[in-house]
PDB file of C-alpha atoms in Angstrom:
ATOM      1  CA  VAL A 154       0.000   0.000   0.000  1.00 86.00           C
ATOM      2  CA  PHE A 155       2.693   2.499   0.983  1.00 88.00           C
ATOM      3  CA  VAL A 156       4.811   1.719  -2.098  1.00 89.00           C
ATOM      4  CA  VAL A 157       1.852   2.377  -4.421  1.00 89.00           C
ATOM      5  CA  PHE A 158       0.893   5.558  -2.565  1.00 91.00           C
ATOM      6  CA  SER A 159       4.531   6.701  -2.709  1.00 94.00           C
ATOM      7  CA  PHE A 160       4.350   6.528  -6.508  1.00 93.00           C
ATOM      8  CA  THR A 161       1.170   8.636  -6.583  1.00 92.00           C
ATOM      9  CA  SER A 162       2.793  11.128  -4.205  1.00 95.00           C
ATOM     10  CA  VAL A 163       5.613  11.686  -6.679  1.00 95.00           C
ATOM     11  CA  VAL A 164       3.030  12.177  -9.443  1.00 93.00           C
ATOM     12  CA  ASP A 165       1.262  14.772  -7.296  1.00 93.00           C
ATOM     13  CA  LEU A 166       4.555  16.574  -6.667  1.00 95.00           C
ATOM     14  CA  ILE A 167       5.158  16.703 -10.430  1.00 95.00           C
ATOM     15  CA  ILE A 168       1.642  18.128 -10.932  1.00 94.00           C
ATOM     16  CA  SER A 169       2.176  20.889  -8.372  1.00 95.00           C
ATOM     17  CA  LEU A 170       5.620  21.808  -9.710  1.00 95.00           C
ATOM     18  CA  GLU A 171       4.295  21.935 -13.257  1.00 93.00           C
ATOM     19  CA  GLU A 172       1.271  24.043 -12.335  1.00 92.00           C
ATOM     20  CA  ASP A 173       3.556  26.522 -10.551  1.00 92.00           C
ATOM     21  CA  GLY A 174       5.807  26.730 -13.598  1.00 88.00           C
ATOM     22  CA  TYR A 175       8.943  25.054 -12.219  1.00 93.00           C
ATOM     23  CA  ILE A 176       8.819  22.225 -14.785  1.00 90.00           C
ATOM     24  CA  SER A 177       6.761  21.607 -17.943  1.00 86.00           C
ATOM     25  CA  GLY A 178       5.630  18.919 -20.352  1.00 85.00           C
ATOM     26  CA  PHE A 179       4.881  16.069 -17.951  1.00 87.00           C
ATOM     27  CA  VAL A 180       1.182  16.037 -16.981  1.00 86.00           C
ATOM     28  CA  GLU A 181      -0.284  19.116 -18.657  1.00 85.00           C
ATOM     29  CA  VAL A 182      -2.675  17.189 -20.938  1.00 86.00           C
ATOM     30  CA  TYR A 183      -3.924  14.913 -18.139  1.00 84.00           C
ATOM     31  CA  VAL A 184      -4.598  17.778 -15.729  1.00 86.00           C
ATOM     32  CA  ARG A 185      -6.286  19.911 -18.380  1.00 84.00           C
ATOM     33  CA  GLU A 186      -8.508  17.155 -19.793  1.00 82.00           C
ATOM     34  CA  GLY A 187      -8.906  14.753 -16.870  1.00 81.00           C
ATOM     35  CA  GLU A 188      -8.806  16.644 -13.575  1.00 84.00           C
ATOM     36  CA  PRO A 189      -8.913  20.419 -14.175  1.00 86.00           C
ATOM     37  CA  TYR A 190      -9.706  21.062 -10.504  1.00 87.00           C
ATOM     38  CA  LEU A 191      -6.072  20.178  -9.728  1.00 89.00           C
ATOM     39  CA  ARG A 192      -5.168  23.496 -11.373  1.00 90.00           C
ATOM     40  CA  THR A 193      -6.847  25.428  -8.571  1.00 92.00           C
ATOM     41  CA  ALA A 194      -4.821  26.833  -5.696  1.00 95.00           C
ATOM     42  CA  HIS A 195      -6.286  24.192  -3.389  1.00 95.00           C
ATOM     43  CA  GLY A 196      -5.441  21.400  -5.831  1.00 94.00           C
ATOM     44  CA  ILE A 197      -1.844  22.605  -6.075  1.00 95.00           C
ATOM     45  CA  MET A 198      -1.499  22.839  -2.291  1.00 96.00           C
ATOM     46  CA  ILE A 199      -2.793  19.317  -1.612  1.00 96.00           C
ATOM     47  CA  CYS A 200      -0.439  18.005  -4.302  1.00 95.00           C
ATOM     48  CA  TYR A 201       2.487  19.710  -2.567  1.00 97.00           C
ATOM     49  CA  TRP A 202       1.451  18.206   0.776  1.00 97.00           C
ATOM     50  CA  ASP A 203       1.013  14.749  -0.735  1.00 96.00           C
ATOM     51  CA  GLY A 204       4.274  14.933  -2.653  1.00 96.00           C
ATOM     52  CA  ILE A 205       6.356  16.088   0.313  1.00 96.00           C
ATOM     53  CA  ILE A 206       4.766  15.247   3.687  1.00 97.00           C
ATOM     54  CA  HIS A 207       2.867  12.087   2.735  1.00 96.00           C
ATOM     55  CA  TYR A 208       5.813  10.865   0.670  1.00 97.00           C
ATOM     56  CA  GLY A 209       8.121  11.335   3.660  1.00 97.00           C
ATOM     57  CA  LEU A 210       5.677   9.470   5.903  1.00 96.00           C
ATOM     58  CA  TYR A 211       5.450   6.581   3.430  1.00 96.00           C
ATOM     59  CA  LEU A 212       9.241   6.237   3.302  1.00 96.00           C
ATOM     60  CA  ALA A 213       9.454   6.384   7.107  1.00 96.00           C
ATOM     61  CA  MET A 214       6.746   3.721   7.517  1.00 95.00           C
ATOM     62  CA  ILE A 215       8.330   1.477   4.878  1.00 95.00           C
ATOM     63  CA  ALA A 216      11.671   1.794   6.700  1.00 96.00           C
ATOM     64  CA  ALA A 217       9.997   0.941  10.026  1.00 95.00           C
ATOM     65  CA  ILE A 218       8.313  -2.120   8.515  1.00 93.00           C
ATOM     66  CA  GLY A 219      11.645  -3.260   7.044  1.00 94.00           C
ATOM     67  CA  GLN A 220      13.310  -2.931  10.453  1.00 95.00           C
ATOM     68  CA  ARG A 221      10.379  -4.593  12.278  1.00 93.00           C
ATOM     69  CA  LYS A 222       9.654  -1.448  14.258  1.00 92.00           C
ATOM     70  CA  SER A 223       6.278   0.036  15.096  1.00 91.00           C
ATOM     71  CA  TYR A 224       4.913   2.571  12.626  1.00 94.00           C
ATOM     72  CA  ARG A 225       1.604   2.992  14.431  1.00 94.00           C
ATOM     73  CA  ASN A 226       2.032   6.640  15.466  1.00 94.00           C
ATOM     74  CA  LEU A 227       3.257   7.689  12.022  1.00 96.00           C
ATOM     75  CA  GLY A 228       0.369   5.783  10.484  1.00 96.00           C
ATOM     76  CA  LEU A 229      -2.255   7.499  12.628  1.00 96.00           C
ATOM     77  CA  PHE A 230      -0.893  10.952  11.719  1.00 97.00           C
ATOM     78  CA  TRP A 231      -0.909   9.952   8.034  1.00 97.00           C
ATOM     79  CA  LEU A 232      -4.434   8.560   8.324  1.00 96.00           C
ATOM     80  CA  GLY A 233      -5.864  11.833   9.610  1.00 96.00           C
ATOM     81  CA  SER A 234      -3.942  13.885   7.066  1.00 97.00           C
ATOM     82  CA  LEU A 235      -4.990  11.804   4.053  1.00 95.00           C
ATOM     83  CA  MET A 236      -8.651  11.493   5.102  1.00 95.00           C
ATOM     84  CA  MET A 237      -9.002  15.245   5.645  1.00 96.00           C
ATOM     85  CA  SER A 238      -7.357  15.936   2.303  1.00 95.00           C
ATOM     86  CA  ILE A 239      -9.507  13.568   0.262  1.00 94.00           C
ATOM     87  CA  VAL A 240     -12.825  14.377   1.950  1.00 94.00           C
ATOM     88  CA  VAL A 241     -12.483  18.141   1.431  1.00 95.00           C
ATOM     89  CA  PHE A 242     -11.191  17.604  -2.108  1.00 93.00           C
ATOM     90  CA  LEU A 243     -14.013  15.276  -3.172  1.00 92.00           C
ATOM     91  CA  LEU A 244     -16.828  17.283  -1.599  1.00 93.00           C
ATOM     92  CA  GLY A 245     -15.434  20.527  -3.021  1.00 92.00           C
ATOM     93  CA  ASN A 246     -15.344  18.977  -6.488  1.00 89.00           C
ATOM     94  CA  LEU A 247     -18.921  17.738  -6.189  1.00 90.00           C
ATOM     95  CA  ILE A 248     -20.518  21.004  -5.041  1.00 90.00           C
ATOM     96  CA  GLY A 249     -18.066  23.660  -6.295  1.00 86.00           C
ATOM     97  CA  LYS A 250     -17.768  25.345  -9.666  1.00 85.00           C
ATOM     98  CA  TYR A 251     -16.018  22.286 -11.171  1.00 80.00           C
ATOM     99  CA  SER A 252     -18.952  19.962 -10.490  1.00 81.00           C
ATOM    100  CA  SER A 253     -20.023  20.147 -14.156  1.00 79.00           C
ATOM    101  CA  ASP A 254     -16.499  19.246 -15.370  1.00 74.00           C
ATOM    102  CA  LEU A 255     -16.169  15.901 -13.602  1.00 78.00           C
ATOM    103  CA  SER A 256     -14.890  13.092 -15.826  1.00 76.00           C
ATOM    104  CA  PRO A 257     -14.269   9.348 -15.314  1.00 79.00           C
ATOM    105  CA  ALA A 258     -10.816  10.307 -14.019  1.00 73.00           C
ATOM    106  CA  PHE A 259     -12.633  11.467 -10.871  1.00 76.00           C
ATOM    107  CA  LEU A 260     -13.054   7.782  -9.961  1.00 79.00           C
ATOM    108  CA  LEU A 261      -9.275   7.508  -9.560  1.00 78.00           C
ATOM    109  CA  ASN A 262      -9.781   9.153  -6.185  1.00 81.00           C
ATOM    110  CA  LEU A 263     -11.957   6.289  -4.925  1.00 84.00           C
ATOM    111  CA  PRO A 264      -9.010   4.161  -3.661  1.00 83.00           C
ATOM    112  CA  TYR A 265      -7.927   7.155  -1.556  1.00 84.00           C
ATOM    113  CA  VAL A 266     -11.183   6.743   0.377  1.00 87.00           C
ATOM    114  CA  LEU A 267     -11.389   2.953   0.654  1.00 90.00           C
ATOM    115  CA  ILE A 268      -7.750   1.997   1.280  1.00 90.00           C
ATOM    116  CA  PRO A 269      -7.187   4.493   4.159  1.00 90.00           C
ATOM    117  CA  ILE A 270     -10.320   3.121   5.885  1.00 92.00           C
ATOM    118  CA  TRP A 271      -8.880  -0.388   5.673  1.00 93.00           C
ATOM    119  CA  ALA A 272      -5.440   0.858   6.738  1.00 92.00           C
ATOM    120  CA  GLY A 273      -6.976   2.788   9.642  1.00 92.00           C
ATOM    121  CA  VAL A 274      -8.664  -0.354  10.959  1.00 93.00           C
ATOM    122  CA  ARG A 275      -5.348  -2.191  10.742  1.00 93.00           C
ATOM    123  CA  LEU A 276      -3.519   0.619  12.541  1.00 93.00           C
ATOM    124  CA  PHE A 277      -5.979   0.778  15.444  1.00 93.00           C
ATOM    125  CA  GLN A 278      -5.779  -3.009  15.804  1.00 92.00           C
ATOM    126  CA  GLN A 279      -2.011  -2.913  16.236  1.00 89.00           C
ATOM    127  CA  PRO A 280      -0.926  -3.131  19.895  1.00 87.00           C
ATOM    128  CA  LYS A 281       0.170   0.093  21.547  1.00 85.00           C
ATOM    129  CA  ALA A 282       3.700   0.506  22.830  1.00 78.00           C
ATOM    130  CA  LEU A 283       3.048   0.642  26.572  1.00 75.00           C
ATOM    131  CA  PRO A 284       5.307   2.982  28.572  1.00 76.00           C
ATOM    132  CA  CYS A 285       7.402   1.575  31.411  1.00 79.00           C
ATOM    133  CA  LEU A 286       5.506   3.191  34.267  1.00 79.00           C
ATOM    134  CA  SER A 287       4.686   1.727  37.658  1.00 80.00           C
ATOM    135  CA  PRO A 288       1.078   1.729  38.925  1.00 84.00           C
ATOM    136  CA  GLU A 289       2.170   4.094  41.679  1.00 83.00           C
ATOM    137  CA  LYS A 290       3.524   6.603  39.148  1.00 85.00           C
ATOM    138  CA  VAL A 291       0.305   6.424  37.110  1.00 86.00           C
ATOM    139  CA  ALA A 292      -1.828   6.890  40.228  1.00 88.00           C
ATOM    140  CA  GLU A 293       0.301   9.823  41.373  1.00 88.00           C
ATOM    141  CA  GLU A 294      -0.040  11.549  37.992  1.00 87.00           C
ATOM    142  CA  GLN A 295      -3.781  10.982  37.830  1.00 87.00           C
ATOM    143  CA  ARG A 296      -4.341  12.415  41.322  1.00 90.00           C
ATOM    144  CA  LYS A 297      -3.156  15.820  40.151  1.00 88.00           C
ATOM    145  CA  HIS A 298      -5.885  18.393  39.554  1.00 89.00           C
ATOM    146  CA  LEU A 299      -5.779  20.642  36.512  1.00 88.00           C
ATOM    147  CA  TYR A 300      -4.362  23.606  38.463  1.00 88.00           C
ATOM    148  CA  GLN A 301      -1.433  21.373  39.462  1.00 89.00           C
ATOM    149  CA  ARG A 302      -0.601  20.781  35.780  1.00 90.00           C
ATOM    150  CA  PRO A 303       0.218  24.214  34.286  1.00 92.00           C
ATOM    151  CA  GLN A 304       1.061  22.804  30.856  1.00 93.00           C
ATOM    152  CA  ASP A 305      -2.321  21.127  30.638  1.00 93.00           C
ATOM    153  CA  MET A 306      -3.995  24.339  31.795  1.00 95.00           C
ATOM    154  CA  GLY A 307      -2.304  26.139  28.914  1.00 95.00           C
ATOM    155  CA  LEU A 308      -3.435  23.449  26.483  1.00 95.00           C
ATOM    156  CA  VAL A 309      -7.017  23.694  27.721  1.00 96.00           C
ATOM    157  CA  LEU A 310      -6.950  27.459  27.165  1.00 96.00           C
ATOM    158  CA  VAL A 311      -5.508  27.028  23.662  1.00 95.00           C
ATOM    159  CA  LEU A 312      -8.109  24.397  22.790  1.00 96.00           C
ATOM    160  CA  PHE A 313     -10.925  26.572  24.143  1.00 96.00           C
ATOM    161  CA  LEU A 314      -9.834  29.544  22.016  1.00 96.00           C
ATOM    162  CA  THR A 315      -9.388  27.270  18.998  1.00 96.00           C
ATOM    163  CA  ALA A 316     -12.873  25.845  19.474  1.00 96.00           C
ATOM    164  CA  ALA A 317     -14.336  29.363  19.668  1.00 96.00           C
ATOM    165  CA  PHE A 318     -12.543  30.363  16.449  1.00 96.00           C
ATOM    166  CA  THR A 319     -13.776  27.149  14.787  1.00 96.00           C
ATOM    167  CA  PHE A 320     -17.383  27.981  15.679  1.00 97.00           C
ATOM    168  CA  PHE A 321     -16.976  31.572  14.486  1.00 96.00           C
ATOM    169  CA  ARG A 322     -15.625  30.590  11.066  1.00 96.00           C
ATOM    170  CA  GLY A 323     -18.337  27.986  10.719  1.00 96.00           C
ATOM    171  CA  MET A 324     -20.953  30.676  11.265  1.00 96.00           C
ATOM    172  CA  VAL A 325     -19.151  32.907   8.754  1.00 95.00           C
ATOM    173  CA  VAL A 326     -19.452  30.378   5.904  1.00 95.00           C
ATOM    174  CA  LEU A 327     -23.074  29.707   6.903  1.00 94.00           C
ATOM    175  CA  ASP A 328     -23.801  33.380   6.059  1.00 92.00           C
ATOM    176  CA  CYS A 329     -24.465  34.543   9.595  1.00 92.00           C
ATOM    177  CA  PRO A 330     -25.887  38.106   9.326  1.00 91.00           C
ATOM    178  CA  ALA A 331     -23.822  39.431  12.259  1.00 92.00           C
ATOM    179  CA  ASP A 332     -21.637  42.444  11.437  1.00 93.00           C
ATOM    180  CA  SER A 333     -18.494  40.692  12.733  1.00 93.00           C
ATOM    181  CA  CYS A 334     -19.047  37.758  10.344  1.00 93.00           C
ATOM    182  CA  PHE A 335     -19.669  40.088   7.393  1.00 93.00           C
ATOM    183  CA  GLU A 336     -16.551  42.099   8.158  1.00 94.00           C
ATOM    184  CA  TYR A 337     -14.421  38.981   8.617  1.00 94.00           C
ATOM    185  CA  ILE A 338     -15.341  37.300   5.344  1.00 94.00           C
ATOM    186  CA  TYR A 339     -14.773  40.454   3.293  1.00 93.00           C
ATOM    187  CA  GLN A 340     -11.793  42.028   5.045  1.00 92.00           C
ATOM    188  CA  HIS A 341      -9.864  39.134   6.631  1.00 93.00           C
ATOM    189  CA  GLU A 342     -10.560  35.856   4.812  1.00 94.00           C
ATOM    190  CA  PRO A 343     -12.302  36.560   1.487  1.00 95.00           C
ATOM    191  CA  TYR A 344     -11.053  33.156   0.311  1.00 95.00           C
ATOM    192  CA  LEU A 345     -13.987  31.673   2.246  1.00 95.00           C
ATOM    193  CA  ARG A 346     -16.232  33.094  -0.516  1.00 93.00           C
ATOM    194  CA  ASP A 347     -14.325  31.390  -3.349  1.00 93.00           C
ATOM    195  CA  PRO A 348     -16.820  29.464  -5.563  1.00 92.00           C
ATOM    196  CA  VAL A 349     -14.480  26.433  -5.723  1.00 92.00           C
ATOM    197  CA  ALA A 350     -16.177  25.547  -2.375  1.00 93.00           C
ATOM    198  CA  TYR A 351     -13.094  23.938  -0.800  1.00 95.00           C
ATOM    199  CA  PRO A 352     -12.774  26.568   1.960  1.00 95.00           C
ATOM    200  CA  LYS A 353     -16.484  26.386   2.762  1.00 96.00           C
ATOM    201  CA  VAL A 354     -16.380  22.590   2.996  1.00 96.00           C
ATOM    202  CA  GLN A 355     -13.259  22.857   5.151  1.00 96.00           C
ATOM    203  CA  MET A 356     -14.868  25.231   7.642  1.00 96.00           C
ATOM    204  CA  LEU A 357     -18.021  23.094   7.868  1.00 96.00           C
ATOM    205  CA  ILE A 358     -15.944  19.976   8.579  1.00 97.00           C
ATOM    206  CA  TYR A 359     -14.120  21.957  11.243  1.00 97.00           C
ATOM    207  CA  MET A 360     -17.406  23.039  12.783  1.00 96.00           C
ATOM    208  CA  PHE A 361     -19.257  19.709  12.779  1.00 96.00           C
ATOM    209  CA  TYR A 362     -16.383  17.277  13.424  1.00 96.00           C
ATOM    210  CA  VAL A 363     -13.282  19.063  14.735  1.00 96.00           C
ATOM    211  CA  LEU A 364     -15.160  21.348  17.154  1.00 97.00           C
ATOM    212  CA  PRO A 365     -16.735  18.407  19.080  1.00 97.00           C
ATOM    213  CA  PHE A 366     -13.311  16.767  19.207  1.00 96.00           C
ATOM    214  CA  PHE A 367     -11.788  19.885  20.766  1.00 96.00           C
ATOM    215  CA  CYS A 368     -14.456  19.697  23.475  1.00 96.00           C
ATOM    216  CA  LEU A 369     -13.630  16.022  24.040  1.00 96.00           C
ATOM    217  CA  CYS A 370      -9.927  16.908  24.288  1.00 95.00           C
ATOM    218  CA  ILE A 371     -10.667  19.446  27.032  1.00 95.00           C
ATOM    219  CA  TYR A 372     -12.642  16.740  28.842  1.00 95.00           C
ATOM    220  CA  GLY A 373      -9.710  14.308  28.433  1.00 94.00           C
ATOM    221  CA  LEU A 374      -7.259  16.833  29.874  1.00 93.00           C
ATOM    222  CA  VAL A 375      -9.433  17.468  32.915  1.00 93.00           C
ATOM    223  CA  LEU A 376     -10.449  13.920  33.849  1.00 91.00           C
ATOM    224  CA  PRO A 377      -7.811  11.126  33.972  1.00 91.00           C
ATOM    225  CA  GLY A 378      -7.952   7.755  32.256  1.00 88.00           C
ATOM    226  CA  CYS A 379      -9.130   8.814  28.764  1.00 91.00           C
ATOM    227  CA  SER A 380      -7.029   6.188  26.987  1.00 91.00           C
ATOM    228  CA  TRP A 381      -8.546   7.024  23.588  1.00 93.00           C
ATOM    229  CA  LEU A 382      -7.036  10.539  23.525  1.00 94.00           C
ATOM    230  CA  PRO A 383      -3.392   9.778  22.522  1.00 93.00           C
ATOM    231  CA  ASP A 384      -4.409   7.873  19.383  1.00 94.00           C
ATOM    232  CA  TRP A 385      -7.121  10.267  18.259  1.00 96.00           C
ATOM    233  CA  SER A 386      -4.983  13.317  19.015  1.00 96.00           C
ATOM    234  CA  LEU A 387      -2.500  12.007  16.435  1.00 96.00           C
ATOM    235  CA  VAL A 388      -5.253  11.485  13.857  1.00 97.00           C
ATOM    236  CA  PHE A 389      -6.621  14.988  14.322  1.00 97.00           C
ATOM    237  CA  ALA A 390      -3.131  16.514  14.449  1.00 97.00           C
ATOM    238  CA  GLY A 391      -2.469  15.112  10.991  1.00 97.00           C
ATOM    239  CA  ALA A 392      -5.870  16.216   9.715  1.00 97.00           C
ATOM    240  CA  ILE A 393      -5.576  19.802  10.925  1.00 97.00           C
ATOM    241  CA  ALA A 394      -1.940  20.159   9.831  1.00 97.00           C
ATOM    242  CA  GLN A 395      -2.918  19.195   6.277  1.00 97.00           C
ATOM    243  CA  ALA A 396      -6.055  21.326   6.287  1.00 97.00           C
ATOM    244  CA  GLN A 397      -4.336  24.450   7.559  1.00 97.00           C
ATOM    245  CA  PHE A 398      -1.453  24.097   5.099  1.00 97.00           C
ATOM    246  CA  SER A 399      -3.894  23.849   2.195  1.00 96.00           C
ATOM    247  CA  HIS A 400      -6.076  26.684   3.494  1.00 96.00           C
ATOM    248  CA  LEU A 401      -3.161  29.025   4.170  1.00 95.00           C
ATOM    249  CA  GLY A 402      -1.447  28.294   0.882  1.00 95.00           C
ATOM    250  CA  SER A 403      -4.638  28.607  -1.161  1.00 95.00           C
ATOM    251  CA  SER A 404      -5.556  31.926   0.461  1.00 94.00           C
ATOM    252  CA  LEU A 405      -2.226  33.440  -0.598  1.00 93.00           C
ATOM    253  CA  HIS A 406      -1.607  31.603  -3.886  1.00 93.00           C
ATOM    254  CA  ALA A 407      -1.625  33.552  -7.134  1.00 92.00           C
ATOM    255  CA  ARG A 408      -3.946  30.965  -8.742  1.00 92.00           C
ATOM    256  CA  THR A 409      -6.751  32.127  -6.417  1.00 93.00           C
ATOM    257  CA  PRO A 410      -8.738  34.951  -8.110  1.00 92.00           C
ATOM    258  CA  PHE A 411      -7.681  38.343  -6.785  1.00 91.00           C
ATOM    259  CA  PRO A 412     -11.021  39.229  -5.073  1.00 92.00           C
ATOM    260  CA  TYR A 413     -10.670  36.107  -2.911  1.00 94.00           C
ATOM    261  CA  GLN A 414      -7.000  36.483  -1.980  1.00 92.00           C
ATOM    262  CA  THR A 415      -6.120  37.592   1.559  1.00 92.00           C
ATOM    263  CA  PRO A 416      -5.559  41.390   1.619  1.00 91.00           C
ATOM    264  CA  GLU A 417      -1.951  42.377   2.219  1.00 90.00           C
ATOM    265  CA  ASP A 418      -2.786  44.602   5.184  1.00 91.00           C
ATOM    266  CA  VAL A 419      -4.077  41.609   7.202  1.00 92.00           C
ATOM    267  CA  TRP A 420      -1.453  39.059   6.147  1.00 92.00           C
ATOM    268  CA  TRP A 421       0.287  38.921   9.516  1.00 93.00           C
ATOM    269  CA  SER A 422      -2.873  38.576  11.591  1.00 93.00           C
ATOM    270  CA  PHE A 423      -4.190  35.978   9.133  1.00 94.00           C
ATOM    271  CA  LEU A 424      -0.951  33.985   9.250  1.00 94.00           C
ATOM    272  CA  LEU A 425      -0.681  34.218  13.035  1.00 95.00           C
ATOM    273  CA  THR A 426      -4.225  33.017  13.744  1.00 95.00           C
ATOM    274  CA  ASN A 427      -4.056  30.144  11.271  1.00 95.00           C
ATOM    275  CA  VAL A 428      -0.593  28.977  12.336  1.00 95.00           C
ATOM    276  CA  LEU A 429      -1.658  29.006  15.998  1.00 95.00           C
ATOM    277  CA  TYR A 430      -4.811  27.144  14.996  1.00 96.00           C
ATOM    278  CA  ALA A 431      -2.678  24.385  13.448  1.00 96.00           C
ATOM    279  CA  LEU A 432      -0.203  24.386  16.353  1.00 96.00           C
ATOM    280  CA  GLY A 433      -2.688  23.560  19.127  1.00 95.00           C
ATOM    281  CA  PRO A 434      -3.473  19.975  18.018  1.00 96.00           C
ATOM    282  CA  GLN A 435       0.234  19.290  17.396  1.00 96.00           C
ATOM    283  CA  LEU A 436       1.067  20.359  20.962  1.00 96.00           C
ATOM    284  CA  LEU A 437      -1.750  18.167  22.287  1.00 96.00           C
ATOM    285  CA  ALA A 438      -0.467  15.110  20.397  1.00 96.00           C
ATOM    286  CA  TYR A 439       3.078  15.792  21.609  1.00 95.00           C
ATOM    287  CA  ARG A 440       1.883  16.084  25.211  1.00 94.00           C
ATOM    288  CA  CYS A 441      -0.031  12.793  24.977  1.00 92.00           C
ATOM    289  CA  LEU A 442       2.966  10.927  23.565  1.00 91.00           C
ATOM    290  CA  ARG A 443       5.571  12.465  25.877  1.00 90.00           C
ATOM    291  CA  CYS A 444       3.731  12.017  29.201  1.00 87.00           C
ATOM    292  CA  PRO A 445       1.047   9.347  28.718  1.00 89.00           C
ATOM    293  CA  ALA A 446       0.591   8.402  32.401  1.00 89.00           C
ATOM    294  CA  PHE A 447      -2.444  10.678  32.857  1.00 91.00           C
ATOM    295  CA  PHE A 448      -4.295   8.932  30.012  1.00 90.00           C
ATOM    296  CA  LEU A 449      -3.622   5.308  30.977  1.00 88.00           C
ATOM    297  CA  PRO A 450      -6.442   3.239  32.491  1.00 83.00           C
ATOM    298  CA  ALA A 451      -6.430   3.588  36.266  1.00 72.00           C
TER     299      ALA A 451
END
């Protein structure tokens, strides 16, 4: 599976490099006739991510398999990243302005939905690498209240602010009539209005799936013994890293029509908020992997 996906990652990297003008003459006919939506800013960004990050993950997992080491954590990060990428891409193609241009080549994306589901089941069935911690150490860690864990208090605050921002942007793409939503979509993130529909789909997925997960993460950081959190934090870390890279890159890319590009006077605030948004889940996953005692069964 990883060898085949590595080949498609290299193809995606060639597509993105050709669309940005770094190379020419490799896949121009296929992209123009078969999958024209790959010529959008979002299509180019997901090809970059697949050709660089996913390709690196495939090589790392292949190396781990060859050395009989566990690749479970890498696999969970990859699973979230690939599923977020393909779901937003497919839904955006179906409801966006390219919905009338779909060709049989669109079916080539079907394995990217089915195979990751199968791979995800295999990954979750693999045994976890249990840390060498005594029951006394686990009990001591789980007796600590939130105010005794300043790092977790900071994470809870970050997750709370991220959840609030997720809800706000969800209301923005749902055409909330509030003045703050109107001002935001026209002056801060006009890309959310782009008729390709990828940003709208992305914000709705954030609102209906990622927002509840943020609330569950806060719950898992407050109450001990939530053994599901380390695994799912990796999945969502991969998903949000991919989504934010594509959203940031597409908002600033020259292929996005000028009315929907991020205005230059708000670049720094736009970059800061979106980078911090992506950073929160990565910090959560790192915390769960580095100090897992709080999340082990009592």
